[in-house]
Coordinates of C-alpha atoms in Angstrom, one line a residue:
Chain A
X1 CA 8.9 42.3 -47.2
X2 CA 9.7 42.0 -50.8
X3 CA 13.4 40.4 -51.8
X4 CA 15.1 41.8 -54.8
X5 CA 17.8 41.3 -57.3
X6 CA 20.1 44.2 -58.0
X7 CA 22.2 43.8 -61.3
X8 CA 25.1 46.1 -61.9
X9 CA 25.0 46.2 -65.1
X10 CA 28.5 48.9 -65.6
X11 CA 30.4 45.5 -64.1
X12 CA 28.6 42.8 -65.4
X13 CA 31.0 40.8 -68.0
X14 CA 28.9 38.4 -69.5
X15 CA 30.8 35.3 -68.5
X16 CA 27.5 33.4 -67.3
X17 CA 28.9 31.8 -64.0
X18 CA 25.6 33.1 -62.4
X19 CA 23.8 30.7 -65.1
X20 CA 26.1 28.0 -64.6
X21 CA 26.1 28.3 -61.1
X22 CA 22.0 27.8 -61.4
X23 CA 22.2 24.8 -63.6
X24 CA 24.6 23.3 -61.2
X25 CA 22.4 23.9 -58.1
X26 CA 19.3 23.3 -58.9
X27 CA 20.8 20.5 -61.6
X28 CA 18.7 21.8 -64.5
X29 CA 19.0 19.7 -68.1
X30 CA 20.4 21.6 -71.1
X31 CA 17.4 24.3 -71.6
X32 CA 15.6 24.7 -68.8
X33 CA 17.1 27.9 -67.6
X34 CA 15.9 29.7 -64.7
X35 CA 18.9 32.3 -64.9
X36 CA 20.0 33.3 -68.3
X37 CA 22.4 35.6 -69.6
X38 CA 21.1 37.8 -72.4
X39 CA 24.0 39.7 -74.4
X40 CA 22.7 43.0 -76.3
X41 CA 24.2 44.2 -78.8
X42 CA 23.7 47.7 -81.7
X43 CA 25.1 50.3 -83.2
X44 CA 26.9 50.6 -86.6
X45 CA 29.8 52.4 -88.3
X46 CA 28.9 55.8 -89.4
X47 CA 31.1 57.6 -92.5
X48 CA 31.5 61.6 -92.1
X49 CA 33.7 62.7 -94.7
X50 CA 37.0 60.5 -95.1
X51 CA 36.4 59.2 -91.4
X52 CA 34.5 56.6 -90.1
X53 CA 33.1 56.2 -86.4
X54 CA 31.7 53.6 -84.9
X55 CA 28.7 53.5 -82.3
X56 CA 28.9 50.0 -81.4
X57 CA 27.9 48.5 -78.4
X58 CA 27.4 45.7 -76.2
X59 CA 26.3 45.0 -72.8
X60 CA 24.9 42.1 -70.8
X61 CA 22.1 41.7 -68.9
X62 CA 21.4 38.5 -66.5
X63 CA 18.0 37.4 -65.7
X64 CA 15.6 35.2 -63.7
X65 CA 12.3 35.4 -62.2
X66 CA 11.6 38.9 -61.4
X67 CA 9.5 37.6 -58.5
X68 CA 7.5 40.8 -59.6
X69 CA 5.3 42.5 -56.8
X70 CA 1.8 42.3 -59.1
X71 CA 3.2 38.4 -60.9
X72 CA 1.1 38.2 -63.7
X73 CA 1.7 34.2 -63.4
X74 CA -0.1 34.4 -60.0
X75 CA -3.3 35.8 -61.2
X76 CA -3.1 33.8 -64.7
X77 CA -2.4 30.0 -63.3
X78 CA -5.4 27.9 -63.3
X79 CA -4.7 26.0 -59.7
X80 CA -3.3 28.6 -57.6
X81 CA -0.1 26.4 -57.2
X82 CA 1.8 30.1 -58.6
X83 CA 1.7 31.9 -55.3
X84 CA 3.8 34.9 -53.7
X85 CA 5.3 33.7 -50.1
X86 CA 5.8 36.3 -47.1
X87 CA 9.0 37.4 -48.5
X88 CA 7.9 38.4 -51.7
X89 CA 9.3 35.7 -53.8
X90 CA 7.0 33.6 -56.3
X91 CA 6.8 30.0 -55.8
X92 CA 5.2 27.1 -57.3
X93 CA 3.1 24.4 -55.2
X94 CA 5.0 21.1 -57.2
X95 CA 1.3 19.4 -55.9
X96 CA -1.0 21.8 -57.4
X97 CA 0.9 22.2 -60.8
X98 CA -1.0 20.2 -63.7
X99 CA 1.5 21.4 -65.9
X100 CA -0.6 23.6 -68.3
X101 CA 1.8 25.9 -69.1
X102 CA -0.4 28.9 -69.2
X103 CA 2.4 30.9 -66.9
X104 CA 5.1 30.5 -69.2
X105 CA 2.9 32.7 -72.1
X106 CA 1.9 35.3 -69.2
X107 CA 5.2 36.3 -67.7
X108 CA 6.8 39.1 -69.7
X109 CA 10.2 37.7 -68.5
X110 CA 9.9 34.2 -70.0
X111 CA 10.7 33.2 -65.9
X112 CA 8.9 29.8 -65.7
X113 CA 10.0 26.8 -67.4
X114 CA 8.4 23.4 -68.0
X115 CA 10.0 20.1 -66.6
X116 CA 9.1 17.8 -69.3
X117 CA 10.7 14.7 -66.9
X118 CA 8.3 15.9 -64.0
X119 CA 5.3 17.4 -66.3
X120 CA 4.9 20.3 -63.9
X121 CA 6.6 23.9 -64.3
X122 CA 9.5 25.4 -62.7
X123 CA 11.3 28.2 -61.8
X124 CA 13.9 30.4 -59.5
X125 CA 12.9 30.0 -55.9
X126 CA 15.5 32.8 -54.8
X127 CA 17.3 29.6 -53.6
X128 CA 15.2 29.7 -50.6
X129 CA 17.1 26.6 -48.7
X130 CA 20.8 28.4 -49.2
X131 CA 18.7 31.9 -47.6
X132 CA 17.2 29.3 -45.0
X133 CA 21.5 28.2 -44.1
X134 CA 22.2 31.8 -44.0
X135 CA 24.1 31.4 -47.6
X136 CA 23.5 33.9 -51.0
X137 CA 21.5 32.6 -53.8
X138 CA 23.9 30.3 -55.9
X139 CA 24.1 32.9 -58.7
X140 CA 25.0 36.0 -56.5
X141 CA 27.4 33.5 -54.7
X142 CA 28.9 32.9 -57.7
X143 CA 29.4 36.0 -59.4
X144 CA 33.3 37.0 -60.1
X145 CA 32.5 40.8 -60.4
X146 CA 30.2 41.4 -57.4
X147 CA 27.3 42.7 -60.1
X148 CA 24.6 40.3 -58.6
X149 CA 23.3 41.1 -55.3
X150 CA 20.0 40.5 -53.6
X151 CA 18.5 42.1 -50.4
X152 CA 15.3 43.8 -49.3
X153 CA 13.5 46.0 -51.9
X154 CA 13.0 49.1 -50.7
X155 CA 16.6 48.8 -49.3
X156 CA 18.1 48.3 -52.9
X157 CA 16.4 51.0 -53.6
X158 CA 18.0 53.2 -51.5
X159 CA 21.5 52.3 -52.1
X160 CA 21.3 52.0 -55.7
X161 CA 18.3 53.9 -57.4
X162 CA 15.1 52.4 -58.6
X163 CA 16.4 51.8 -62.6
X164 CA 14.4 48.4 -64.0
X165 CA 13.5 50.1 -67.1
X166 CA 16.2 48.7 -69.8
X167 CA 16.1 47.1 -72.8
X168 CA 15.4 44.3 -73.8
X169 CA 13.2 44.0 -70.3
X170 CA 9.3 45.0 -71.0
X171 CA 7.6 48.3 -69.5
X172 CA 8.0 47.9 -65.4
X173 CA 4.7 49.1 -64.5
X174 CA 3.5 45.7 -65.8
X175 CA 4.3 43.6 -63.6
X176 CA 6.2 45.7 -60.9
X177 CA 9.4 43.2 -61.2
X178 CA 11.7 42.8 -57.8
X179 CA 14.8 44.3 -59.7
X180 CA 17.0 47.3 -59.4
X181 CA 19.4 47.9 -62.2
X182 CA 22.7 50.0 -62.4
X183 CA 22.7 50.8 -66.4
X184 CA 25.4 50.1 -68.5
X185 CA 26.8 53.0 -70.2
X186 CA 24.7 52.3 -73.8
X187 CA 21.6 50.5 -71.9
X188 CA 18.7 51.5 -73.4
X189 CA 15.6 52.8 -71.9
X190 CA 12.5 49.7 -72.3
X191 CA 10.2 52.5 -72.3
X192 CA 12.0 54.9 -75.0
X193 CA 10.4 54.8 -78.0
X194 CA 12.4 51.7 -79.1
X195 CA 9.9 49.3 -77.7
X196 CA 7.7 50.8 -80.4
X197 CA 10.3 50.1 -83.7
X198 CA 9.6 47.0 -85.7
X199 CA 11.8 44.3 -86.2
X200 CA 13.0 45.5 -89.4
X201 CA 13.7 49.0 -88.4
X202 CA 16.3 47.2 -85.5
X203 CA 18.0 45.1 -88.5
X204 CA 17.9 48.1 -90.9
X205 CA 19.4 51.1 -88.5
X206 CA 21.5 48.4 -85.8
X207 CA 19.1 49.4 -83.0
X208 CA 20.2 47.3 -80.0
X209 CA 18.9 43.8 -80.1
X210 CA 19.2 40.2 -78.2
X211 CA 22.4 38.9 -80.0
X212 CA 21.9 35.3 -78.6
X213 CA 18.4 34.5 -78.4
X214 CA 18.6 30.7 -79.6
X215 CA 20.9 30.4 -75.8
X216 CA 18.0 32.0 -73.2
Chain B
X1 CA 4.5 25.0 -83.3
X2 CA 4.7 23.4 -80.1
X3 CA 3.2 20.0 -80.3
X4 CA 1.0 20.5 -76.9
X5 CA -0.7 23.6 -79.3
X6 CA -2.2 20.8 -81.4
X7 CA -4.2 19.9 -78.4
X8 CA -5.5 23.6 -77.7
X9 CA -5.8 23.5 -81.5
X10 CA -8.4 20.6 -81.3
X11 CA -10.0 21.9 -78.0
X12 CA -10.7 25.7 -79.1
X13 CA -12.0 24.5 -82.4
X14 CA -14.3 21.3 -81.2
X15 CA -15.5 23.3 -78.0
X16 CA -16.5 26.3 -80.4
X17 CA -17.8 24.1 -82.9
X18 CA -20.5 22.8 -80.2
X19 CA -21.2 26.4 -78.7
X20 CA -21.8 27.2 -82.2
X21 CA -24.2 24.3 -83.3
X22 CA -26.5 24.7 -80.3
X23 CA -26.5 28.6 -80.8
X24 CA -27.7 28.0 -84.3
X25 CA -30.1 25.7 -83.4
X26 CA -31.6 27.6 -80.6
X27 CA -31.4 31.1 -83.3
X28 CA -34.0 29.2 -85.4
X29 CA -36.6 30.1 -82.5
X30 CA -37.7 32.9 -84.4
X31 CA -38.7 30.8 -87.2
X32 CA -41.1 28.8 -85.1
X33 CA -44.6 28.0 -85.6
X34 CA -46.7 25.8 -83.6
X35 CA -47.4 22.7 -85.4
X36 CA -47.8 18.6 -85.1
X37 CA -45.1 17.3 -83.9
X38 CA -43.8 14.2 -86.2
X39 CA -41.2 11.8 -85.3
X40 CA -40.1 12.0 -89.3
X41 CA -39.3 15.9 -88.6
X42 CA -36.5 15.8 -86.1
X43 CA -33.5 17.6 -88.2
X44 CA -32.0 19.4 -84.9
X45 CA -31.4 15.7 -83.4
X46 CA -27.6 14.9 -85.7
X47 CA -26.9 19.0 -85.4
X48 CA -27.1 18.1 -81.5
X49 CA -25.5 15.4 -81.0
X50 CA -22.4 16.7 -82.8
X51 CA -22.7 19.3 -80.5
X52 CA -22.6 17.2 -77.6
X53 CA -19.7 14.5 -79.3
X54 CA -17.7 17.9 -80.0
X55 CA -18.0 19.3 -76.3
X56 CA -16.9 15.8 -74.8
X57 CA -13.9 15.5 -77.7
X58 CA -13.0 19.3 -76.6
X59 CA -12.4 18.6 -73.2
X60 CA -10.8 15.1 -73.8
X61 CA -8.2 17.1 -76.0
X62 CA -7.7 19.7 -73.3
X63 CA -6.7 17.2 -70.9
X64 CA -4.0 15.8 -73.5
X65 CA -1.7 19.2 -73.1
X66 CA -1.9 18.5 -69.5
X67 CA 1.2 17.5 -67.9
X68 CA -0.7 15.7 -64.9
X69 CA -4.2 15.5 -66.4
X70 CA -6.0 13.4 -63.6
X71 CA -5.3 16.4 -61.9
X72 CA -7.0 18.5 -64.2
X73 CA -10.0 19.5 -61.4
X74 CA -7.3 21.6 -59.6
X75 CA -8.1 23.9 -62.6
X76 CA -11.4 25.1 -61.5
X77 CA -10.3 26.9 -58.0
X78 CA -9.1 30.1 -59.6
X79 CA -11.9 31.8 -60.8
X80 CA -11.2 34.7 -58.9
X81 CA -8.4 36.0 -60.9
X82 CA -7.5 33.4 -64.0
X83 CA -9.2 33.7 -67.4
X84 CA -7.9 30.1 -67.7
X85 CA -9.9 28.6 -64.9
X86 CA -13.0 30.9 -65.8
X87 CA -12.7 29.2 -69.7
X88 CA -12.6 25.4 -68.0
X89 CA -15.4 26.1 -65.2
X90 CA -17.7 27.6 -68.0
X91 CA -16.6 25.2 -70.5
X92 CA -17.5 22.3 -68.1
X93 CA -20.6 23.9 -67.2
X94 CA -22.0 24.4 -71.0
X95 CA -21.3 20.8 -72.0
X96 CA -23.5 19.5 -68.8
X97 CA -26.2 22.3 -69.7
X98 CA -26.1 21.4 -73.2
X99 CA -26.1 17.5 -72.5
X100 CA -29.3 18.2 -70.4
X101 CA -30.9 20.4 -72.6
X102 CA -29.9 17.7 -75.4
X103 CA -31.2 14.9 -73.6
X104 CA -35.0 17.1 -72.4
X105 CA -35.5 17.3 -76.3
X106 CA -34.5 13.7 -77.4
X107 CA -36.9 12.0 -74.6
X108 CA -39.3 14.9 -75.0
X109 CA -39.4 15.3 -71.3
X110 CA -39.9 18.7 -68.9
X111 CA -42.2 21.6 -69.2
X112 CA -41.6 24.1 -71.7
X113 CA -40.8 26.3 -69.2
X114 CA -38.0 23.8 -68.2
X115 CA -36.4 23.5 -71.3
X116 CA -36.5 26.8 -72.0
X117 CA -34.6 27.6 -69.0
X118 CA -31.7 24.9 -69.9
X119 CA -31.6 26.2 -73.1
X120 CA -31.2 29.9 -72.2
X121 CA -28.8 28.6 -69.5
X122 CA -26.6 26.4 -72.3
X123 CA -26.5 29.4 -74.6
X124 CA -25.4 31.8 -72.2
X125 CA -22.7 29.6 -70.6
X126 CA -22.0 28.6 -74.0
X127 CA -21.2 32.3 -75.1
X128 CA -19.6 33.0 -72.1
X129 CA -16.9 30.0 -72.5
X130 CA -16.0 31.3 -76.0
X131 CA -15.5 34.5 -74.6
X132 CA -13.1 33.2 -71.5
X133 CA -11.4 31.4 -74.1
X134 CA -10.7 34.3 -76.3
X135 CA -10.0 36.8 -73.1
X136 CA -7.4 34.7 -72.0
X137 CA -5.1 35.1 -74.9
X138 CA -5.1 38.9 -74.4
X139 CA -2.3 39.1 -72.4
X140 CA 0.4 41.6 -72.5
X141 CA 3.4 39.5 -72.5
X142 CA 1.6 38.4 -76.1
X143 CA 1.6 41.1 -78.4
X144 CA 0.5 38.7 -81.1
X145 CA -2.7 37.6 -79.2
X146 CA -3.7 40.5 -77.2
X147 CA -5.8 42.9 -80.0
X148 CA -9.1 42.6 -80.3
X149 CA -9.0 40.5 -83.7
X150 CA -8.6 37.3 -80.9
X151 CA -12.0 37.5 -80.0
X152 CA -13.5 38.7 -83.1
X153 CA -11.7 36.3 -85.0
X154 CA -13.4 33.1 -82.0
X155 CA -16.5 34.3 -81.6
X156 CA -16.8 34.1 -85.8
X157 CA -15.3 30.4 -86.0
X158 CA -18.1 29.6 -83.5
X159 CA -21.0 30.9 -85.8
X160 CA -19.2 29.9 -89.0
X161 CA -18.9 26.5 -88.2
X162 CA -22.2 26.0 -86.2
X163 CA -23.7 27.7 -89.2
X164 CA -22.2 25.2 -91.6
X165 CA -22.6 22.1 -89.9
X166 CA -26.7 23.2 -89.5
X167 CA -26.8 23.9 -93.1
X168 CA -24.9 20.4 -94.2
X169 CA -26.9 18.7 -92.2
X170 CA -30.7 19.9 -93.4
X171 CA -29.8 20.0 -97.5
X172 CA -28.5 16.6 -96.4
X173 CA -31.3 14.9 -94.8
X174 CA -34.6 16.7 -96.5
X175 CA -37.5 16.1 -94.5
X176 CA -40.2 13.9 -96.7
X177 CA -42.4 16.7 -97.8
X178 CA -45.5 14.4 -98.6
X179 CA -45.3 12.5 -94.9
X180 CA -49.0 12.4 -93.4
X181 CA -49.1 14.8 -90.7
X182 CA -47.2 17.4 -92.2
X183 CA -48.7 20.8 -93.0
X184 CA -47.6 22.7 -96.2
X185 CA -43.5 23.1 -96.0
X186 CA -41.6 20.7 -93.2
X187 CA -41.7 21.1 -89.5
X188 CA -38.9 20.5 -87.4
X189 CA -39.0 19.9 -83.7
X190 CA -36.8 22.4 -81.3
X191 CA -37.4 21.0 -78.2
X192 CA -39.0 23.9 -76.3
X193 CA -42.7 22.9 -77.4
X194 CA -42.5 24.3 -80.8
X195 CA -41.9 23.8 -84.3
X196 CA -40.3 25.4 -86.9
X197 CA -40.7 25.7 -90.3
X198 CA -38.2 24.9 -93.2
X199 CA -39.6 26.0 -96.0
X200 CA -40.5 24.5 -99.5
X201 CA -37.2 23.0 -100.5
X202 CA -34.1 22.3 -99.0
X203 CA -32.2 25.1 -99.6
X204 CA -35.7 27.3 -98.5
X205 CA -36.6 28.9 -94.9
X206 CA -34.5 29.0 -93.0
X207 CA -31.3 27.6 -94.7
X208 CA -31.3 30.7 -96.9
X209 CA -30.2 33.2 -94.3
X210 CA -27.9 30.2 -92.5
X211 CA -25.9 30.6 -96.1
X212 CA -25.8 33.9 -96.0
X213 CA -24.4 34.3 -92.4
X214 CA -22.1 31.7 -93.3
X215 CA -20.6 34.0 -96.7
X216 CA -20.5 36.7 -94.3
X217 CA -18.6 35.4 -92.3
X218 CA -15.9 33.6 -94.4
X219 CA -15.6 37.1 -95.7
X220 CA -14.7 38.3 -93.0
X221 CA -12.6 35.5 -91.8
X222 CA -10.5 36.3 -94.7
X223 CA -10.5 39.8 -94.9
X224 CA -8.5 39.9 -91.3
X225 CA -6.0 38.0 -92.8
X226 CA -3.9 40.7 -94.6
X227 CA -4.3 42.5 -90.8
X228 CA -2.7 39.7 -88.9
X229 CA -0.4 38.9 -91.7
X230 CA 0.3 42.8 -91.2
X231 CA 0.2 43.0 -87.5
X232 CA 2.8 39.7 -87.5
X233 CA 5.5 42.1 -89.7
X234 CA 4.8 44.9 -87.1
X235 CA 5.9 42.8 -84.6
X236 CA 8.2 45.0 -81.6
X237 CA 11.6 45.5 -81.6
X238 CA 11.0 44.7 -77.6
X239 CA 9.4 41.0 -78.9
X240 CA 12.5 38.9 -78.3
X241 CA 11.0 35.4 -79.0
X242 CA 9.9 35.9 -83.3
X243 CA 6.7 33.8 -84.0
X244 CA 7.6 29.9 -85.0
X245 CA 5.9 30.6 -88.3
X246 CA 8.2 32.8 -90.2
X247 CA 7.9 32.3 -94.1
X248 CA 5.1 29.4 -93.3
X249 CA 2.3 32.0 -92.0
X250 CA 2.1 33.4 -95.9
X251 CA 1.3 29.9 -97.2
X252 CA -0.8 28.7 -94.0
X253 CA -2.8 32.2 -94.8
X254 CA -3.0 31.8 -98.4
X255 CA -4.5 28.0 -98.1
X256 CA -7.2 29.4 -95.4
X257 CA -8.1 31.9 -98.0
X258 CA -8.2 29.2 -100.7
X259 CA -10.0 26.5 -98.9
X260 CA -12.4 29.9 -97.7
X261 CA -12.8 30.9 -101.0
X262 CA -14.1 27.5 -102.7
X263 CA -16.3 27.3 -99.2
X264 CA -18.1 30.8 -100.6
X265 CA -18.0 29.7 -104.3
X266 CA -20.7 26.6 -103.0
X267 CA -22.2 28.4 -100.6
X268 CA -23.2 30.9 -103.6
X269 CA -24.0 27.8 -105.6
X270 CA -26.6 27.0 -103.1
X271 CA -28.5 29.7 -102.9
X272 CA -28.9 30.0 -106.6
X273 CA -30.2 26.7 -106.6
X274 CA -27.4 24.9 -108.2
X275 CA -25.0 22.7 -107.3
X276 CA -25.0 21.7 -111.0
X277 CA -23.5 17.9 -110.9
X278 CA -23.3 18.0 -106.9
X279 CA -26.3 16.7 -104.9
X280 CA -27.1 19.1 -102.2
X281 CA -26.2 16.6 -99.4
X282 CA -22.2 17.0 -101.5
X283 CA -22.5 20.5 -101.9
X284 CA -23.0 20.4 -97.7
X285 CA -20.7 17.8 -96.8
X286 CA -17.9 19.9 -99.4
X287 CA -18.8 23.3 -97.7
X288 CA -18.5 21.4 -94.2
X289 CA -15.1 20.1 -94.9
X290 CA -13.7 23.3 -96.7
X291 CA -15.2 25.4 -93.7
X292 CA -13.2 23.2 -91.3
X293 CA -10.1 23.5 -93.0
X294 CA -9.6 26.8 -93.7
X295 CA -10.7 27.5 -89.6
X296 CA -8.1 24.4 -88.5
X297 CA -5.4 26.5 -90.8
X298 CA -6.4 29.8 -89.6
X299 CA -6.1 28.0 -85.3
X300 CA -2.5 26.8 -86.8
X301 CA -1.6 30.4 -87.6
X302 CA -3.0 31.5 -84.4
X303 CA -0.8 29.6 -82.6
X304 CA 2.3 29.6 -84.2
X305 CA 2.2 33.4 -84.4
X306 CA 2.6 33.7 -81.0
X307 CA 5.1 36.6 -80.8
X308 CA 6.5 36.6 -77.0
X309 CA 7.4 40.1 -75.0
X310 CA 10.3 40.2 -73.0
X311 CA 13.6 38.6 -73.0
X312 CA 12.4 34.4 -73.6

């Protein structure tokens, strides 16, 4: 058994309820995000002759744990209170955490998040007491254009593809993330050879890029 | 940078300071010759309790980034698969080898045999530690950290400042060359049942190719900082969160190359017998500080060029 998140990017429209809806339930302070909705954005206006086109895109992509089948938080954390229960999600033991942090430089997804109030980290538990009532996880419940879903792995997988591989998410085969992804239109591949252009070369040519980091 | 950093700061530089004395000291093995021991030629005895005073700060500062430190034990019961818990578990045991190995050569207790065995035991565990602590940077959600320069870069702060705090503290304390009991040259005790010998002067024996180490290193130590001044501009278009340091990393690298510099300049001075208007003891104590400086700026850069992957 591994649960999954499937995220239709083609409908997704960026209005954050999902992100909202995860503040509100797990009653998270301003920053501590364990859903977070990152909007990317490229392209440029292009002259040919007396015309100009445009290439300019944006899409959004929302994210949480991955609750990825090889966690790298799992094997990295000092105390073992990072473990994977029998569904596949990744939890934390609150009595094991010492709050080290060392899981929040590991994970590729920038998933855990430290409690500063509780000195311990945090992060999405797949909502496991709305599951345990039978109910979606807050942020598929609360998603206006049906582009969050969650379900059995290999089941997603079937209906919708096995996509995980878009940009701005790291290579897959890292960590094997729990996620299956219908791309937007412009979504870029993660594993094209934009993960290997600099910084610079993104500002210079309008290759796609977070457009609100300082929010996630 | 993060605040907690400071305390990982503190740790990785005090616990590699420690490893790095009590390699040193044990590296002067080579030099040994049997001789009378004399309680006026004990020059390893400051170099090791530094060591010791370093290991116990180290681990006092490691519990301060620590959100529930009294819980800090829990850390030790991953070694299977965390590089983190491997670094505390070695770390932990180093400091009790090197306490007991400190402690056999202040009482002048145990066999040979015995004290050879802590000793080899310290150094190893000691070595090992550094590594852990290095290995666990080289992650792949840290493009920053995860090149081999991380290690390189730790394993040389150990040997530079061990290296420099050995040499401060013998041109600082000269061992009285005319004391009865002495053969020619000074003798200095090791604490496996030998002596070693420092030469004619202070700046003689075995100082000579501590100094030299030391230049070679701070060489280097500043020659990887146009790489990782390089790698930092390099940084992936797939690297969402940009290093905290921005426009500071130039001038944090620029002082650590200064204060590196000036550490060389007297380090030369002492091999060619100068230090013109500084007494030797200065000259250490200057090439001490400098040392430690330019390796607390160059831990600051480490940290603060931590370039995340993935959408943070």
């Amino acid at each position: 058994m591994q649960l999954a998140f499937y995220l239709d990017l083609s409908a997704c429209s960026g209005c954050k309820a999902c992100q909202v809806a995860c503040k509100d339930k797990h009653d998270l302070e301003v920053g501590r995000l364990w859903r977070r909705v990152a909007t990317v954005e490229g392209g440029e206006w292009i002259q040919q002759g007396a015309a100009w086109t445009t290439t300019v895109f944006a899409y959004s992509l929302s994210l949480s744990c991955m609750h990825c089948e090889q966690p790298a938080c799992v094997d990295a954390c000092p105390t073992r209170a990072m473990h994977r229960r029998e569904d596949g999600t990744v939890a934390i033991a609150d009595d094991r955490c010492i709050g080290c942090r060392y899981c929040e430089w590991v994970c590729p997804y920038g998933a855990p998040r430290y409690d500063a109030r509780a000195g311990r980290m945090t992060k999405c538990d797949f909502c496991q007491d709305e599951r345990q009532a039978g109910r979606p996880p807050a942020c598929v419940a609360a998603c206006p254009m049906r582009a969050l879903e969650f379900g059995e792995l290999r089941d997603l997988e079937a209906r919708h593809g096995s996509t995980r591989d878009i940009y701005p998410l790291p290579d897959p085969a890292m960590t094997r993330p729990s996620l299956v992804v219908t791309p937007h239109r412009d979504a870029q591949r993660a594993t094209s050879d934009l993960g290997r252009r600099t910084s610079d070369d993104a500002r210079e040519h309008q290759l796609p890029r977070i457009g609100n980091r300082e929010e996630l | 940078m993060n605040p907690r950093e400071w305390a990982l700061v503190a740790f990785t530089l005090l616990m590699q300071t420690s490893v790095g004395v009590l390699l040193v000291v044990v590296a002067l093995q080579p030099f040994v010759s049997r001789g009378p021991m004399h309680a006026s030629a004990r020059p390893f005895d400051l170099p090791l309790l530094i060591a010791g005073t370093a290991a116990v700060l180290a681990l006092l500062a490691s519990l301060s980034h620590l959100g529930h430190p009294l819980q800090a034990w829990l850390a030790l019961t991953n070694v299977r698969t965390s590089w983190l818990s491997r670094e505390v578990v070695l770390a932990v045991l180093f400091a009790c080898a090197g306490a007991m190995f400190t402690a056999l050569v202040r009482s002048e207790s145990g066999s040979a045999v015995v004290r050879g065995v802590v000793c080899v035991l310290a150094v190893v565990l000691g070595v090992a530690a550094v590594f852990a602590m290095s290995r666990l940077y080289m992650v792949p959600a840290q493009p920053g950290w995860n090149r081999v320069t991380t290690p390189v870069t730790f394993f040389a702060t150990t040997l530079l400042i061990g290296s420099v705090v050995v040499i401060a503290i013998l041109v600082s304390q000269p061992v009285d060359l005319a004391s009865p009991g002495l053969k020619a040259g000074t003798y200095m005790e090791l604490g496996v049942g030998t002596y070693t010998e420092l030469g004619p002067g202070p700046y003689g024996g075995v100082t000579g190719p501590l100094v030299l180490i030391a230049i070679a290193l701070l060489a280097m130590q500043v020659l990887l900082i146009p790489a990782h001044l390089a790698a930092l501009v390099r940084e992936p278009a797939a690297a969402i969160s940009a290093g905290s340091v921005g426009h500071a990393a130039t001038w944090l690298a620029a002082a650590r190359a200064l204060a590196a510099v000036a550490a060389i300049v007297l380090l030369v001075g002492m091999l060619r017998g100068m230090p013109g208007a500084l007494s030797p003891a200065a000259a250490g104590i200057a090439t001490l500080v400098l040392v430690f400086v330019s390796e607390l700026l160059g831990r600051v850069l480490f940290y603060a060029s931590s370039v995340h992957l993935g959408p943070v």
